[in-house]
Coordinates of C-alpha atoms in Angstrom, one line a residue:
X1 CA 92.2 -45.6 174.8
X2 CA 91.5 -42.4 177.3
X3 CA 88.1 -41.2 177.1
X4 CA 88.7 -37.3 176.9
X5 CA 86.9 -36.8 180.3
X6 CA 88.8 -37.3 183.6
X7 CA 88.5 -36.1 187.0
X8 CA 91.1 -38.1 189.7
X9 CA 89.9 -37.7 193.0
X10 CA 91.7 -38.9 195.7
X11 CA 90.0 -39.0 198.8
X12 CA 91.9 -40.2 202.3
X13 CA 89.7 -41.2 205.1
X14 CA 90.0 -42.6 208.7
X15 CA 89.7 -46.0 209.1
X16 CA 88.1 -47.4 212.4
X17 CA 92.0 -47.5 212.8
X18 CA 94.2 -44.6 212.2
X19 CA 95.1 -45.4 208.6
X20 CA 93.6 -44.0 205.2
X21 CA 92.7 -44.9 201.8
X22 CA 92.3 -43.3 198.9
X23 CA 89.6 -43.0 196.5
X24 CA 90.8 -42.2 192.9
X25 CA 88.5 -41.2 190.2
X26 CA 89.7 -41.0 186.0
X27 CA 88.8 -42.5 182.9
X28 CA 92.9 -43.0 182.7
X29 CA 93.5 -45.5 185.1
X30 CA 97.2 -45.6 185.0
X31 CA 97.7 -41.7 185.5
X32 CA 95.5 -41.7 188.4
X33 CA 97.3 -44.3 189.9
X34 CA 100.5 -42.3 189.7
X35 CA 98.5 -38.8 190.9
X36 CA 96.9 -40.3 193.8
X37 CA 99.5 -42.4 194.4
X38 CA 101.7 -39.2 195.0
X39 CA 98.8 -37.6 196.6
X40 CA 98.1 -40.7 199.6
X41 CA 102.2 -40.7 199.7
X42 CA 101.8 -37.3 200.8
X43 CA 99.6 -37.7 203.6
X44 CA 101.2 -40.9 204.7
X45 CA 104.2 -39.5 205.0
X46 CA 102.7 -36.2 207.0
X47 CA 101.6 -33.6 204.6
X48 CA 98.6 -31.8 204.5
X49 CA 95.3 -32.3 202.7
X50 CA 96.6 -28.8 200.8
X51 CA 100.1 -30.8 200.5
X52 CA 98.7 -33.8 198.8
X53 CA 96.1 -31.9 196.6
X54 CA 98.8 -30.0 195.4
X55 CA 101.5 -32.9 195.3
X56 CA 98.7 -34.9 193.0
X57 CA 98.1 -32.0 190.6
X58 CA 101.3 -30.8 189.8
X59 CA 102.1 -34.6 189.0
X60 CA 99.5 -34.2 186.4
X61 CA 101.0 -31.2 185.0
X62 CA 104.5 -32.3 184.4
X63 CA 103.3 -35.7 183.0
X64 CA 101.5 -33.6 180.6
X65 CA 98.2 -35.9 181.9
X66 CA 96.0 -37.1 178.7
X67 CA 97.6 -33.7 177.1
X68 CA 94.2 -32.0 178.9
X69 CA 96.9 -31.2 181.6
X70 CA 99.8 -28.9 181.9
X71 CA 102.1 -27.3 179.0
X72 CA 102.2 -28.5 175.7
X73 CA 98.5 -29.2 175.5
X74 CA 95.2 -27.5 174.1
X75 CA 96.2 -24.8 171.7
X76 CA 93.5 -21.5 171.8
X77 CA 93.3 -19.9 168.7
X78 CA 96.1 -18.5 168.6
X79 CA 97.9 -21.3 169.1
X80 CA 98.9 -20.9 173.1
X81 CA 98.4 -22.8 175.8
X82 CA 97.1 -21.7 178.6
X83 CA 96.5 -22.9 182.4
X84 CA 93.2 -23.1 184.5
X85 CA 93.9 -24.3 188.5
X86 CA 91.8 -24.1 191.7
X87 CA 92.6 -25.2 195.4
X88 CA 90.3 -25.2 198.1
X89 CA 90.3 -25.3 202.1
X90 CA 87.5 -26.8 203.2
X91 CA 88.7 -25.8 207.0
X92 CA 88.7 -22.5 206.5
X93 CA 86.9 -22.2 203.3
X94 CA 89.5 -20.0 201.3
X95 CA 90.4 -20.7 198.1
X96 CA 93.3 -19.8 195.8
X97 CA 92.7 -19.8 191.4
X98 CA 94.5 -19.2 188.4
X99 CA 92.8 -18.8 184.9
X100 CA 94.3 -18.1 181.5
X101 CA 97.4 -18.7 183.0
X102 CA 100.3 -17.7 180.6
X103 CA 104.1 -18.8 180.8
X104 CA 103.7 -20.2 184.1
X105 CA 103.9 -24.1 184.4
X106 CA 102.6 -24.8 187.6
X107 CA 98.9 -23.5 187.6
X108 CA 97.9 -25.7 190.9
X109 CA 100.9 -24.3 193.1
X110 CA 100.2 -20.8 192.4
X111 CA 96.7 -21.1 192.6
X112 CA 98.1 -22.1 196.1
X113 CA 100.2 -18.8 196.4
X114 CA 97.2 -16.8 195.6
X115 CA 95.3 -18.3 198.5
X116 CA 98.1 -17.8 201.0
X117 CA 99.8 -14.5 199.8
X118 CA 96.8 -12.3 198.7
X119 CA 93.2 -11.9 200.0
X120 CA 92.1 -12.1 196.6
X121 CA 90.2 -15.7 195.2
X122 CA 91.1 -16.3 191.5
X123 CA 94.0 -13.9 189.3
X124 CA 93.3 -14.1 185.4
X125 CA 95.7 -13.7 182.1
X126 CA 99.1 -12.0 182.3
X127 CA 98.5 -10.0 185.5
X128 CA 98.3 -13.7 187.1
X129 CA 101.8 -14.6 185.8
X130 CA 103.3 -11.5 186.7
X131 CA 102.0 -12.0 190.3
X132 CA 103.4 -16.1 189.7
X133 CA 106.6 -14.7 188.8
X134 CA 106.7 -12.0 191.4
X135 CA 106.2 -15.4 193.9
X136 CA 109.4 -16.8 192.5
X137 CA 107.7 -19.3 189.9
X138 CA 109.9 -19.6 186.6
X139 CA 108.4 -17.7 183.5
X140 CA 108.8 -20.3 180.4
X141 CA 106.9 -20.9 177.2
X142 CA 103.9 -23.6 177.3
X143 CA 104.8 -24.7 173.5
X144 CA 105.9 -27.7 172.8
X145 CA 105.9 -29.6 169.0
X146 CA 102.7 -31.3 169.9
X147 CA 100.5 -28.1 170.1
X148 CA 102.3 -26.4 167.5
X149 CA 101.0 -29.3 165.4
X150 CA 97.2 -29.2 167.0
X151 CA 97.3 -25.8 166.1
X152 CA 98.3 -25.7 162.7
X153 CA 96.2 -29.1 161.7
X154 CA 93.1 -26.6 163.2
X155 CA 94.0 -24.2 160.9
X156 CA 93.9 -26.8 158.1
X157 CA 91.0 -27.3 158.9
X158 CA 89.2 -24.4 158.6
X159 CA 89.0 -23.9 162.5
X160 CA 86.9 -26.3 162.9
X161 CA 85.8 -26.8 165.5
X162 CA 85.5 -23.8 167.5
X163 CA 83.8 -21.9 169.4
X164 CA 81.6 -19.1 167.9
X165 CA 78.3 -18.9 166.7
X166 CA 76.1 -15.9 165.5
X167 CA 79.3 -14.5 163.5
X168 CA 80.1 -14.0 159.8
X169 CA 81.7 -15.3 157.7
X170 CA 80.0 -18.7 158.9
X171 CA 82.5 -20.1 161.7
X172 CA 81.7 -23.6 160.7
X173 CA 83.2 -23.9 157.2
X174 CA 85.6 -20.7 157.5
X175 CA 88.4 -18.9 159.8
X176 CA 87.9 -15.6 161.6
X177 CA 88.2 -12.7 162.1
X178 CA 84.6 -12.5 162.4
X179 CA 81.8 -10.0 162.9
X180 CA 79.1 -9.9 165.1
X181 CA 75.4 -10.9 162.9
X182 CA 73.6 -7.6 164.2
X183 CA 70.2 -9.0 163.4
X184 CA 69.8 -12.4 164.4
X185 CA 67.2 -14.5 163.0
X186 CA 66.7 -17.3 160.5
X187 CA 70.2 -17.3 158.8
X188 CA 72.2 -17.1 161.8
X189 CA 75.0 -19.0 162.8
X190 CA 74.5 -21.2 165.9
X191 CA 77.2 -23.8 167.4
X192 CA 75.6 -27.6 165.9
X193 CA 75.1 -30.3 168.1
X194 CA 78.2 -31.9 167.4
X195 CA 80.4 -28.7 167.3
X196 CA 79.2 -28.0 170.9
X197 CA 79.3 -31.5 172.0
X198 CA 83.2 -32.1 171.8
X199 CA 85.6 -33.8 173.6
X200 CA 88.1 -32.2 174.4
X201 CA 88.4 -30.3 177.6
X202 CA 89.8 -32.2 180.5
X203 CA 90.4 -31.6 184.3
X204 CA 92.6 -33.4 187.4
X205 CA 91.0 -33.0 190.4
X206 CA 91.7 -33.8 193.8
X207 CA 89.9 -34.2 196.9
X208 CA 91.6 -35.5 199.9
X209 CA 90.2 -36.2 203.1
X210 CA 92.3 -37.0 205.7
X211 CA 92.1 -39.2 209.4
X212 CA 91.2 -36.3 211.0
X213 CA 88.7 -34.9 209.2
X214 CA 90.5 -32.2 207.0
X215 CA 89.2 -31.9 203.7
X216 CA 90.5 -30.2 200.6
X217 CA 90.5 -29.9 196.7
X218 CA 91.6 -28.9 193.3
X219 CA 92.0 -28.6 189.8
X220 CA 94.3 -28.4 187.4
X221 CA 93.6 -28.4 183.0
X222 CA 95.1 -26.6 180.2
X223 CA 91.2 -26.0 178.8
X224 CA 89.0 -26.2 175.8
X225 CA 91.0 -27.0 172.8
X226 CA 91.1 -24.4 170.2
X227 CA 89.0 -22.1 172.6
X228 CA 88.6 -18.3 172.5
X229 CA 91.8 -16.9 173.6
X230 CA 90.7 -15.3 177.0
X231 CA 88.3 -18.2 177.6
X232 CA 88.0 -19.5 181.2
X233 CA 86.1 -22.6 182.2
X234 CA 84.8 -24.7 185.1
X235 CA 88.0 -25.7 186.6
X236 CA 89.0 -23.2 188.7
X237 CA 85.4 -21.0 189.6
X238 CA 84.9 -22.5 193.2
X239 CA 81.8 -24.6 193.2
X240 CA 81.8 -25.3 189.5
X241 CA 85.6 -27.3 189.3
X242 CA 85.9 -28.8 192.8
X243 CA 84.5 -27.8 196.3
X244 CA 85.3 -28.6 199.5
X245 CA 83.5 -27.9 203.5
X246 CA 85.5 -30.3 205.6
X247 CA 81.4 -29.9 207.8
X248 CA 80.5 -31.6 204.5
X249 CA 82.5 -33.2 202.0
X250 CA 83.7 -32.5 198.8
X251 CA 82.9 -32.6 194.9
X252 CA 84.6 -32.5 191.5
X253 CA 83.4 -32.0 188.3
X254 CA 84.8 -32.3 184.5
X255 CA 83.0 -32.2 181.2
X256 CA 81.7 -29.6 178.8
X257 CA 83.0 -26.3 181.7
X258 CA 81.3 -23.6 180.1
X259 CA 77.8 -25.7 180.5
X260 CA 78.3 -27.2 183.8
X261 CA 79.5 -24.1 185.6
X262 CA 76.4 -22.6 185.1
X263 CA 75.0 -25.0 187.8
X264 CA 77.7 -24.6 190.1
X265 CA 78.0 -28.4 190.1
X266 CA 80.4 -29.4 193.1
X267 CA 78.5 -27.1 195.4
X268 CA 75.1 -28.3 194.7
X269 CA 76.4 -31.6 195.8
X270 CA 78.4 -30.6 198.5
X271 CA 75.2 -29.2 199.7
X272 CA 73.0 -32.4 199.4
X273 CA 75.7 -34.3 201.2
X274 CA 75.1 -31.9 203.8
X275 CA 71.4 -32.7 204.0
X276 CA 72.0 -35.9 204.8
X277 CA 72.3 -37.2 201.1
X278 CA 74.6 -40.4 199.9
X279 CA 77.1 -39.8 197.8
X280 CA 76.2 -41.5 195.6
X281 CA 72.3 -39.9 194.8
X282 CA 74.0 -36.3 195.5
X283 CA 76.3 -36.7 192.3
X284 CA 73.2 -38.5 190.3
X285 CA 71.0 -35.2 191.4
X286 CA 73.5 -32.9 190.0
X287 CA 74.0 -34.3 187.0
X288 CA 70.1 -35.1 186.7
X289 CA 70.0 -31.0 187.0
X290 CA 72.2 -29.8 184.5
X291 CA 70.2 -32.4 182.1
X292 CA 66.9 -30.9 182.6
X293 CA 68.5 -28.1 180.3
X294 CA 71.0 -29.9 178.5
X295 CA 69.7 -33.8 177.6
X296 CA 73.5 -34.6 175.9
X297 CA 75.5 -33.5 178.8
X298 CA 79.2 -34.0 178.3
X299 CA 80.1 -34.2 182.2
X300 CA 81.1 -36.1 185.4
X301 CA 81.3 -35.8 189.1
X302 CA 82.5 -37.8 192.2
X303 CA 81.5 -37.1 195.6
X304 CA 82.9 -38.1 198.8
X305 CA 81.0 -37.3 202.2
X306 CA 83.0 -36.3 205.6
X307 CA 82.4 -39.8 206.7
X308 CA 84.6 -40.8 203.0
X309 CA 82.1 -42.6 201.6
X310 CA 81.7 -41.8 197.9
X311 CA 80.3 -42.0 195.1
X312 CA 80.2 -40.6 191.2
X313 CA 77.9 -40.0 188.5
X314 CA 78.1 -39.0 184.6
X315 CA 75.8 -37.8 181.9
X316 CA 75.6 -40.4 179.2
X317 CA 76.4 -39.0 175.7
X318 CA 78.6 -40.3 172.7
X319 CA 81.8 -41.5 173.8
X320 CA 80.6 -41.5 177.6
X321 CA 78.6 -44.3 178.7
X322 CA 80.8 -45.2 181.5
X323 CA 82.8 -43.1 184.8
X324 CA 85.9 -45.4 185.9
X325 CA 87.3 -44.9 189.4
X326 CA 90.0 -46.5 191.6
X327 CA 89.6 -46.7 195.3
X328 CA 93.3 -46.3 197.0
X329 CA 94.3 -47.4 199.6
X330 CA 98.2 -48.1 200.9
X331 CA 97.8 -52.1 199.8
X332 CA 96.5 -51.8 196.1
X333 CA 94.5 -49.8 193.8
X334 CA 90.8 -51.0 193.0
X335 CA 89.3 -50.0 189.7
X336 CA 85.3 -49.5 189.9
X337 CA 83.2 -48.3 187.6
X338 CA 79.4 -46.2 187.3
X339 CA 77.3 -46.3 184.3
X340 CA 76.5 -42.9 183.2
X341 CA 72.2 -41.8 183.4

């Protein structure tokens, strides 16, 4: 069984000769195979670090990855699916993102468009489809039988759970509309620990590093299940999702988004690597962070250096008390693992 957390890294760097290997990074082993697999194909067989972030994640997205991936998965509250993506240069530090992406199924590749065809960063809702479908990407609905059931078994259940607090009626034994409590005090409605502490928002992400040094990453997730139509997370905000600085490394981060992209996650380590930091202690710092405010973190990152050494960290919590990874490389795929502080 899949832990709902996942972030696939794939990470390709020189040997002391000219091959690469590639670091992978998911709780679903199996899937990252196949998405790194795709992505080290891609640079083997001369694509770009861009070509083989993007290769990995839109993988993910048409195999519907752990159903945190692509169409078909994580209903909002109205019972749409939406798309988050991010890609990132880290030669030339531009980056291309996509959030409440509507109709469009390939989130990573027009992230990529929006990088390369517009000076803009990150397009949101339906004005980011129509630019998708002004670049030639097919408009088609993101429903499939599977989130039409999520959605109506949420509604069974009295929305639960969701996302709002300080409303009436109470959001956690009744369905909305709701009202804003104007005075706040005693009686009002705040998200309980185990409402805010689900799992069930996923991200792919990519980091590839290739024999010369290039260095990029992405994201790609359908979201918070059930979330606040409108909602963006983590996964495609540059710094919080992924981050890249080929002068640096690169990070990745999955978990609870609208905690951890407070901290800007992937940067903050991206920027210890650059002080000379492992790997390894840049992730653990990060996540040591974010838990100074929030002790039950639901999150994970992995690190990899411009050297390609790496590392990963996650915040132990119910249903997290381990991070697997695979290391790739051309001959076989090696599954390590981290226990989570």
């Amino acid at each position: 069984v899949c832990a709902c957390v996942c972030v696939c890294v794939c990470v390709c760097v020189p040997l002391c000769v000219p091959l690469r290997v590639c670091v992978c990074v998911r709780l679903c082993v199996p899937l990252c195979v196949c998405a790194c697999g795709l992505a080290w194909s891609t640079l083997a067989s001369g694509g770009s670090v861009l070509d083989a972030v993007e290769q990995g994640c839109s993988w993910c997205e048409v195999a519907q990855c752990d159903g945190t991936v692509g169409y078909g998965g994580s209903p909002d509250e109205r019972g749409e699916t939406t798309l988050d993506a991010m890609i990132m240069n880290g030669d030339t530090m531009e980056v291309g993102g996509v959030g409440d992406l509507r109709r469009i199924k390939s989130a990573i590749s027009v992230a990529r468009a929006v990088m390369e065809h517009s000076t803009h960063t990150l397009l949101v809702g339906q004005s980011a489809s129509i630019f998708a479908q002004n670049m030639g990407f097919l408009s088609e609905d993101l429903t499939t039988n599977r989130s039409l059931s999520l959605h109506w078994e949420w509604l069974q259940n009295k929305c639960q759970p969701n996302s709002w607090k300080n409303v009436s009626p109470n959001p956690e034994t009744t369905c909305g509309p709701y009202k804003p409590i104007k005075e706040l005090g005693s009686k009002q409605h705040r998200v309980s620990a185990c409402r805010a502490n689900v799992h069930n928002h996923d991200t792919i992400g990519l980091i590839a590093i290739d024999k010369f040094g290039n260095i990029a990453a992405g994201t790609s997730t359908n979201g918070q299940i059930h979330k606040i139509p409108g909602r963006v997370g983590d996964s495609p905000i540059a710094g919080a999702g992924a981050y890249a600085d080929s002068t640096a490394g690169a990070a990745a981060a999955t978990g609870n988004g609208d905690i951890m992209m407070r901290f800007l996650p992937s940067y903050q380590a991206v920027e210890y690597m650059r002080m000379g930091i492992d790997p390894i202690t840049a992730c653990q710092k990060v996540i040591r962070r974010i838990q100074k405010y929030h002790p039950n973190l639901f999150g994970a990152i992995i690190c990899a250096n411009k050297t390609g050494s790496y590392g990963a960290a996650c915040s132990k919590s119910p249903g997290l008390d381990q991070f697997h990874f695979m290391v790739y490389n051309p001959e076989k795929g090696s599954d390590q693992t981290v226990d989570c502080i």
